[in-house]
PDB file of C-alpha atoms in Angstrom:
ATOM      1  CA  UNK H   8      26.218   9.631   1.488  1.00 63.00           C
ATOM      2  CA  UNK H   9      24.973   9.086  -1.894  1.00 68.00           C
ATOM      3  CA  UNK H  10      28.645   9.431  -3.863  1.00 75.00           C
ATOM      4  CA  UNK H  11      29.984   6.699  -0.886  1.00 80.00           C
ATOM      5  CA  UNK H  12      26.870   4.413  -1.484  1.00 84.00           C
ATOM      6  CA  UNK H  13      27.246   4.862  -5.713  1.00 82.00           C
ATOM      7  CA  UNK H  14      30.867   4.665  -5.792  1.00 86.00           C
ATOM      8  CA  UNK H  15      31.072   1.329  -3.466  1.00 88.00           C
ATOM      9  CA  UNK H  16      27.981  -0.134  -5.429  1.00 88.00           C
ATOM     10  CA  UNK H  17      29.452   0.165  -8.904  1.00 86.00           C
ATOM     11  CA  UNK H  18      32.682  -0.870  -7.586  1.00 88.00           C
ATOM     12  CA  UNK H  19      30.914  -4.154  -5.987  1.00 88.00           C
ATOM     13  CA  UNK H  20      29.312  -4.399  -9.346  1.00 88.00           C
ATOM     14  CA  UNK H  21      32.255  -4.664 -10.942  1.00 88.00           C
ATOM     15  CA  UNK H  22      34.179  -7.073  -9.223  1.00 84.00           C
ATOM     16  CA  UNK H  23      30.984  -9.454  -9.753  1.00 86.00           C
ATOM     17  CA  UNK H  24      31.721  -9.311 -13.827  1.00 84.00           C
ATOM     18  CA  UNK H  25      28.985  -6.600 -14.660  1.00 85.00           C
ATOM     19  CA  UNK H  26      31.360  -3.927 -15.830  1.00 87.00           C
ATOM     20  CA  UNK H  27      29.993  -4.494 -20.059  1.00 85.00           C
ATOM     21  CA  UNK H  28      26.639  -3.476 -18.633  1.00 86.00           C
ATOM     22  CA  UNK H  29      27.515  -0.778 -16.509  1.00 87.00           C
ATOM     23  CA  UNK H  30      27.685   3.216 -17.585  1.00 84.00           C
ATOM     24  CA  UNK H  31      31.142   3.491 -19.031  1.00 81.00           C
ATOM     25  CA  UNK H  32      31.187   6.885 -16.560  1.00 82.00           C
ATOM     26  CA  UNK H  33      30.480   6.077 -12.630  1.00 81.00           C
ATOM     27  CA  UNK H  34      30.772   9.682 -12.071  1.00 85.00           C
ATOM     28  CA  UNK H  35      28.011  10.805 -14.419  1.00 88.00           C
ATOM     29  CA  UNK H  36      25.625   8.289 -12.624  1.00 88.00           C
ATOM     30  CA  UNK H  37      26.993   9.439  -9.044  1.00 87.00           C
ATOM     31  CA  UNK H  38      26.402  13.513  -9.852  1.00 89.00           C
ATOM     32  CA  UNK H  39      22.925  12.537 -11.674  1.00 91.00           C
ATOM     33  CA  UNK H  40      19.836  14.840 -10.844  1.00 91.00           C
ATOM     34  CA  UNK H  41      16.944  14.786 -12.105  1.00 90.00           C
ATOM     35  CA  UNK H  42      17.208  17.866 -14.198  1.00 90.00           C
ATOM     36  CA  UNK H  43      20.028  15.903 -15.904  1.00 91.00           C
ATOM     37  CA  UNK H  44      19.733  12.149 -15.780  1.00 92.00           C
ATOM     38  CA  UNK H  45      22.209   9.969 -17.388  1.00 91.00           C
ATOM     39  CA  UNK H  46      20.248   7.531 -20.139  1.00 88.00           C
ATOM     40  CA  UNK H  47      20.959   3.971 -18.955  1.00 86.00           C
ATOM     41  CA  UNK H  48      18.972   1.004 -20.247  1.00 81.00           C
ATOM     42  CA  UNK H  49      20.845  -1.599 -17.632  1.00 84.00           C
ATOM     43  CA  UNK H  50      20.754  -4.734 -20.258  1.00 84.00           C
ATOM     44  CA  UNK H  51      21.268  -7.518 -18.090  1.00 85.00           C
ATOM     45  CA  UNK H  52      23.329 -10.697 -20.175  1.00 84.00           C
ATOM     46  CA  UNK H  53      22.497 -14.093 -19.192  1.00 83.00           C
ATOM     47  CA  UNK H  54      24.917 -16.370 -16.419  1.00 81.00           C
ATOM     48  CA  UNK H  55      26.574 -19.108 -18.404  1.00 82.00           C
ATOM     49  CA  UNK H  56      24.930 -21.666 -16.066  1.00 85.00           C
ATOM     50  CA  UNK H  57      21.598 -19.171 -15.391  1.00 84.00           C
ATOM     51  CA  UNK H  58      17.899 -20.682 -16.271  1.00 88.00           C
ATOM     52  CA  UNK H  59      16.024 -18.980 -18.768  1.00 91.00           C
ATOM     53  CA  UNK H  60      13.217 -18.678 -16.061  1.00 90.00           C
ATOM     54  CA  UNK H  61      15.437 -16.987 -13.847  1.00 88.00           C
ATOM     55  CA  UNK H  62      16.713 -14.914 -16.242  1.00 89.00           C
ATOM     56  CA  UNK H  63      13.605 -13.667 -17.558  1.00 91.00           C
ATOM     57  CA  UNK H  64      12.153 -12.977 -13.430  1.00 91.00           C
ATOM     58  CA  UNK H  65      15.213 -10.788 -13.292  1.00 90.00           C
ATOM     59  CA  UNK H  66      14.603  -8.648 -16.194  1.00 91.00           C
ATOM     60  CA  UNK H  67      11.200  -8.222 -14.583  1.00 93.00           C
ATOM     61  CA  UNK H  68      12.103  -7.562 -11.215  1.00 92.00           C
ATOM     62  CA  UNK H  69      14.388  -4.930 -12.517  1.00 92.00           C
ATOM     63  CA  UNK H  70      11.786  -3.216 -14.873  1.00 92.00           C
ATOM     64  CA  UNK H  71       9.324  -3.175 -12.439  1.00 93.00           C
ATOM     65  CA  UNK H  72      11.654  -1.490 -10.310  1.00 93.00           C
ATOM     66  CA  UNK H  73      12.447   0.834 -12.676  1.00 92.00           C
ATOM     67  CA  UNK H  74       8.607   1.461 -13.668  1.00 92.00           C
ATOM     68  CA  UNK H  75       7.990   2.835  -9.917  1.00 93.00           C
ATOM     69  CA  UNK H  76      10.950   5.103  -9.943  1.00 93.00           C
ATOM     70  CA  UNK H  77       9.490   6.293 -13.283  1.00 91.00           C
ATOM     71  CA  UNK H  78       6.151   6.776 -11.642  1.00 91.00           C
ATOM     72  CA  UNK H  79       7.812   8.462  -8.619  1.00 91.00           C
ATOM     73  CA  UNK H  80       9.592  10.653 -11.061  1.00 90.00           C
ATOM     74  CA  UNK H  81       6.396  11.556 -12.860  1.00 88.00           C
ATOM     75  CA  UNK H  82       4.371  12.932  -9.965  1.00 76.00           C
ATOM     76  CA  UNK H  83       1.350  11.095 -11.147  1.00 56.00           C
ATOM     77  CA  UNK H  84       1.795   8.634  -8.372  1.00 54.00           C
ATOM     78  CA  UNK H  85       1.652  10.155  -4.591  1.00 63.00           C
ATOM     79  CA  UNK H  86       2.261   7.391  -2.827  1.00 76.00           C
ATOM     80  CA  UNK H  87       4.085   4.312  -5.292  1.00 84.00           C
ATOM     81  CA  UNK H  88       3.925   0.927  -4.235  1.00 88.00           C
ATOM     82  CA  UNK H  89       7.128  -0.694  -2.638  1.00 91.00           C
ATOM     83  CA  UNK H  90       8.805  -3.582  -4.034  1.00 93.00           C
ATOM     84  CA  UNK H  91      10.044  -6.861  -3.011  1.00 93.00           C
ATOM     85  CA  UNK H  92      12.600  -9.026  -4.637  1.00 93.00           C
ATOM     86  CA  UNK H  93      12.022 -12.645  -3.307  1.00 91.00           C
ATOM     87  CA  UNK H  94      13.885 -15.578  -4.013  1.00 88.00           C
ATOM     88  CA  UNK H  95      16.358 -18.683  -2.928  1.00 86.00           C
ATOM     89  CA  UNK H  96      19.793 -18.345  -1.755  1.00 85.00           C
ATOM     90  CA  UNK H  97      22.456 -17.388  -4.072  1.00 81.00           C
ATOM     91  CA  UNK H  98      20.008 -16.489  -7.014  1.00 84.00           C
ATOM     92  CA  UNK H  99      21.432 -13.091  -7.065  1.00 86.00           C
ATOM     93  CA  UNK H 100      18.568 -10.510  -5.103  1.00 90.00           C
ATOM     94  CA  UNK H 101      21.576  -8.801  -3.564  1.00 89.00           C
ATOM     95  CA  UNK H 102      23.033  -7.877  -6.787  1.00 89.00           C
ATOM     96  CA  UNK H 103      19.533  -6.854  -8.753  1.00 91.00           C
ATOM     97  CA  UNK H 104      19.054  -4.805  -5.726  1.00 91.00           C
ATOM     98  CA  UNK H 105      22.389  -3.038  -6.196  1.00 91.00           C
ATOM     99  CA  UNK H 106      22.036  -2.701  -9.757  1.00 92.00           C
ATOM    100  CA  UNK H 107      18.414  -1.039  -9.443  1.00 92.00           C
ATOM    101  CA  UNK H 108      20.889   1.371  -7.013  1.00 93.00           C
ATOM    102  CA  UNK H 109      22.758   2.560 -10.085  1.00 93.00           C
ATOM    103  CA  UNK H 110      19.487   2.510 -11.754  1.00 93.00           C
ATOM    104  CA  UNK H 111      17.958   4.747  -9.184  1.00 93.00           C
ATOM    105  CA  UNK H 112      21.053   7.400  -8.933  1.00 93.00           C
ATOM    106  CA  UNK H 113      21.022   7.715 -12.889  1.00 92.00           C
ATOM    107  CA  UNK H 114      17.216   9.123 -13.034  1.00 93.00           C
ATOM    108  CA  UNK H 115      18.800  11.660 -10.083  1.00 93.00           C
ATOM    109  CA  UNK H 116      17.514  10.544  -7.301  1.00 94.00           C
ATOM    110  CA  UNK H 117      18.184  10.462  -3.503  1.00 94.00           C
ATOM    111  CA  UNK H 118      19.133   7.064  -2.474  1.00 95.00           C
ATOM    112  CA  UNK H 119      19.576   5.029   0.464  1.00 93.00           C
ATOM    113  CA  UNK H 120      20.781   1.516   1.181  1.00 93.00           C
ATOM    114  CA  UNK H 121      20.437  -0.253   4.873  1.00 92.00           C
ATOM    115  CA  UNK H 122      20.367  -3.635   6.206  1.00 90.00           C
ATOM    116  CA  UNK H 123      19.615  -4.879   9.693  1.00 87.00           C
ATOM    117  CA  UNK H 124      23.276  -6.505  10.075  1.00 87.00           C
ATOM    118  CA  UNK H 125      25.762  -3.597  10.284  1.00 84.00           C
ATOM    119  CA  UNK H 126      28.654  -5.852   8.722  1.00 86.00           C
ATOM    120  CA  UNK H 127      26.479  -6.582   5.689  1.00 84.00           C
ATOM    121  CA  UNK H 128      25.343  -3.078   5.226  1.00 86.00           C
ATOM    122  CA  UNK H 129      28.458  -1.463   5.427  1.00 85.00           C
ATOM    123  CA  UNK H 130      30.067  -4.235   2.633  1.00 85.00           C
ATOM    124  CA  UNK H 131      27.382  -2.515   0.565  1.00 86.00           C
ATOM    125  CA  UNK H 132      28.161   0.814   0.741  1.00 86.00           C
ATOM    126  CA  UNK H 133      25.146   1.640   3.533  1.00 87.00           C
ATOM    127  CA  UNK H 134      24.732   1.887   7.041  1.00 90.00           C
ATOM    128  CA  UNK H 135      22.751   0.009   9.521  1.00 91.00           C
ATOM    129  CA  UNK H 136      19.010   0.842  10.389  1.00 93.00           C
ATOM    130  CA  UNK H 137      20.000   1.819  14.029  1.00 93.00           C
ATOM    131  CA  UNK H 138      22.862   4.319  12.042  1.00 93.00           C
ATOM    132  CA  UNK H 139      20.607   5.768   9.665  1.00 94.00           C
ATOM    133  CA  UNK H 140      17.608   6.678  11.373  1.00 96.00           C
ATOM    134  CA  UNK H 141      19.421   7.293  14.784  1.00 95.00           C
ATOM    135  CA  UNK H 142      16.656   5.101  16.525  1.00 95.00           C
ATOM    136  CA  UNK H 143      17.967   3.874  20.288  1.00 92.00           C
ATOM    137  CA  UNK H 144      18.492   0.460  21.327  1.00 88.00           C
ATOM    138  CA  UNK H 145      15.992   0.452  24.156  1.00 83.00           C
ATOM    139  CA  UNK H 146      14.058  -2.973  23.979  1.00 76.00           C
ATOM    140  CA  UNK H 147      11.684  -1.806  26.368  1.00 87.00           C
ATOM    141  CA  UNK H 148      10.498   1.400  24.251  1.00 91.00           C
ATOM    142  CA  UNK H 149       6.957   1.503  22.488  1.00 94.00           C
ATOM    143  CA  UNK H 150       7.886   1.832  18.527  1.00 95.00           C
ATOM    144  CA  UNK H 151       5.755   5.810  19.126  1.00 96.00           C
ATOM    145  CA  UNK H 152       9.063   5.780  21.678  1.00 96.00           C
ATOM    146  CA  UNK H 153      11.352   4.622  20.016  1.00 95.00           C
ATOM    147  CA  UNK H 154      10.149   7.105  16.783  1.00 96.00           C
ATOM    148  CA  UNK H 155      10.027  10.200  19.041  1.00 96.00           C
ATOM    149  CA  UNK H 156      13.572   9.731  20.456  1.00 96.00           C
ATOM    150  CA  UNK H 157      15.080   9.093  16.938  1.00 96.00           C
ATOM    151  CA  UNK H 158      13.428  12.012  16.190  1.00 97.00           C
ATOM    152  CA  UNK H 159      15.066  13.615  18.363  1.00 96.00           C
ATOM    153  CA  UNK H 160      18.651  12.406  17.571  1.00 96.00           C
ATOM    154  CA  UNK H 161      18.118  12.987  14.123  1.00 97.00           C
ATOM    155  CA  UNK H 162      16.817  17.017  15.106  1.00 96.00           C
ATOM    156  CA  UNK H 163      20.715  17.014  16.895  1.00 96.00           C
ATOM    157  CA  UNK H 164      22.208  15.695  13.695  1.00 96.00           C
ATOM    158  CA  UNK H 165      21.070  17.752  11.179  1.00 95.00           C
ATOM    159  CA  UNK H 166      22.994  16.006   7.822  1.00 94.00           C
ATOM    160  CA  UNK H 167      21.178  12.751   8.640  1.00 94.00           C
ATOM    161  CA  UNK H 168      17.751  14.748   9.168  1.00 96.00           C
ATOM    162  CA  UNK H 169      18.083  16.766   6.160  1.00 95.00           C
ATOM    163  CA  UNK H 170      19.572  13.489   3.711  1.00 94.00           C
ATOM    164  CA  UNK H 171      16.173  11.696   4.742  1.00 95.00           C
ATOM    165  CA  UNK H 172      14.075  14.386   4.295  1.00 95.00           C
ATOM    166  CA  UNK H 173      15.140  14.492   1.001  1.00 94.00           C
ATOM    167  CA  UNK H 174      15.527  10.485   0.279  1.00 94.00           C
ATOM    168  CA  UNK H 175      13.497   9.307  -2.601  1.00 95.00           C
ATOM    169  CA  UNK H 176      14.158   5.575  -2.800  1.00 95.00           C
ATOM    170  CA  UNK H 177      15.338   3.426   0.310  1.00 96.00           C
ATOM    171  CA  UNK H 178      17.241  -0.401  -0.726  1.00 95.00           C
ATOM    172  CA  UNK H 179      16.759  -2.670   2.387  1.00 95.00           C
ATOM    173  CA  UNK H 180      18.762  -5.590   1.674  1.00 92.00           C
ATOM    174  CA  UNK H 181      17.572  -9.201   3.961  1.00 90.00           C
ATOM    175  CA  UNK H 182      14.007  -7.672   4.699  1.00 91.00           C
ATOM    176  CA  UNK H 183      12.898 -10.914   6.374  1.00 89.00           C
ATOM    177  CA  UNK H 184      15.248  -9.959   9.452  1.00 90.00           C
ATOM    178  CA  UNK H 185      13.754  -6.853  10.055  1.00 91.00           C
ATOM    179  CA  UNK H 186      10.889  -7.053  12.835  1.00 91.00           C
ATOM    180  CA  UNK H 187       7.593  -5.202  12.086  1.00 92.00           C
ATOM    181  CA  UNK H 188       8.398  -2.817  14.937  1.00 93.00           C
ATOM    182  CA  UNK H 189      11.281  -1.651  12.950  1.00 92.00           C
ATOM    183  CA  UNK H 190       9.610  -1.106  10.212  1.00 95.00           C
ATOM    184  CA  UNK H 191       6.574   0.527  11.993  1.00 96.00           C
ATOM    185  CA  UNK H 192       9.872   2.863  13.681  1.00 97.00           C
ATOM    186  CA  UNK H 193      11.157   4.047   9.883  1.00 97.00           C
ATOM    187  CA  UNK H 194       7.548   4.894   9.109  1.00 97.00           C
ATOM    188  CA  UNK H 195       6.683   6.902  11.523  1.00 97.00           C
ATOM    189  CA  UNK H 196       9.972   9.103  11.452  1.00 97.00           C
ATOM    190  CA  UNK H 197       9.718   9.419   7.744  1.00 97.00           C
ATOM    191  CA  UNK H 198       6.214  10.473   7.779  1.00 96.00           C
ATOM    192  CA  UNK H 199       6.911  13.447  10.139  1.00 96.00           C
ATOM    193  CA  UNK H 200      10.494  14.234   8.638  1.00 95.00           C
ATOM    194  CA  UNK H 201       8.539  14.712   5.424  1.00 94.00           C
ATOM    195  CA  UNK H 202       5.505  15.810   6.870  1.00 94.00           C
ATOM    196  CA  UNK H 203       3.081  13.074   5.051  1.00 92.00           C
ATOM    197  CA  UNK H 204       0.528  10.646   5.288  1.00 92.00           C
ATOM    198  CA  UNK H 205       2.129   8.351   3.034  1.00 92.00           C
ATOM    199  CA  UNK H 206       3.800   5.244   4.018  1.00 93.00           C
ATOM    200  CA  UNK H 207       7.534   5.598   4.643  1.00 95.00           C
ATOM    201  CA  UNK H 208       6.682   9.477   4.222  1.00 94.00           C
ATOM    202  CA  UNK H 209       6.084   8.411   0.302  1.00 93.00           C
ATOM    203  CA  UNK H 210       9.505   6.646  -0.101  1.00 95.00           C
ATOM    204  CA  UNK H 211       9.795   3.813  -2.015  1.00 94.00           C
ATOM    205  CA  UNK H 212      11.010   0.904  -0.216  1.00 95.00           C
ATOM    206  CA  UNK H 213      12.599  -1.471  -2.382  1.00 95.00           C
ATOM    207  CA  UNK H 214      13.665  -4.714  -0.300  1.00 94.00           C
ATOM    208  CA  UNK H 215      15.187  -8.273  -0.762  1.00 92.00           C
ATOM    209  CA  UNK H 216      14.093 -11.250   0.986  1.00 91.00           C
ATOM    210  CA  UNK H 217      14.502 -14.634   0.940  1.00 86.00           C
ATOM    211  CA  UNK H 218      11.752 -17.254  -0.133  1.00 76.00           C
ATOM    212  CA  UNK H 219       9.832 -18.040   3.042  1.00 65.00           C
TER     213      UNK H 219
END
């Protein structure tokens, strides 16, 4: 899952104009652990018709993501904050997501992408919620329900048990159209796939959303 969701990423990433910023080697980035990271500093260069101000809340939304993956990384942290990416229509929290992808599979991490529209999270290399964390369409279920029968289908599927077990960073892409009782779902499977207290299980949830 992680070569399909790196390979489609950087390929996305291309085809938006980012190739002069991108690791001249996709492959080194996709086969990154974290034994042997590839050394990318992810420079982003300014849109010809970009704001300064915008420009400059990208750089920081991108080095703040990249500070929790570092802290992650480090062990120091048990349990690192998630982060949201918030902002307008078309001011590009789709593609700072993907890029802090990349960034994520060149420290050597497990990654994940998801989104609650299947369309829009296959375009991006993931898979939908429902997919990933085998949860049931039931709309009657309690979210403790729901948790214990994705459970369940995950126990019967053991690549998709064992890939989240060992996910470090989850990308939710549109996180305003997830309901709380979604989220509430992931968290509880996560926390007794990985066996810990920690929200999401100690994943870091990195999200886009759009200004409220």
């Amino acid at each position: 899952m992680n070569q399909c969701l790196g390979r489609t990423t950087i390929a996305n990433l291309r085809i938006k104009g980012f190739s002069d910023i991108l690791p001249t080697d996709g492959d080194s980035v996709i086969l990154a652990t974290r034994a042997l990271p590839v050394e990318w500093k992810c420079s982003l260069e300014k849109g010809a018709t970009q704001s300064q101000d915008s420009f400059e809340e990208q750089k920081q939304a991108l080095s703040l993501v990249r500070k929790q993956m570092k802290k992650y990384i480090s062990l120091k942290e048990c349990n690192v904050k998630s982060v949201i990416i918030v902002g307008g229509p078309g001011t590009g929290k789709t593609t700072l997501l993907q890029l802090a992808v990349v960034l994520g599979m060149a420290e050597g991490l497990h990654v994940g992408l998801t989104a609650m529209m299947a369309e829009r999270a296959k375009q991006l290399g993931g898979c939908h919620i429902n997919q990933m964390f085998c949860i049931p369409v039931n709309e009657k279920a309690s979210v403790t329900q729901l948790a214990e029968r994705a459970i369940l289908g995950l126990l019967r599927n053991p690549m998709k048990y064992h890939y989240l077990k060992m996910l470090d960073v989850l990308f939710l892409d549109e996180f305003g159209q997830v309901a709380c009782e979604y989220v509430s779902v992931m968290d509880l499977i996560l926390r007794c796939i990985r066996n810990s207290n920690a929200f999401m299980g100690g994943v870091i949830l990195i999200t886009s959303m759009d200004v409220l």
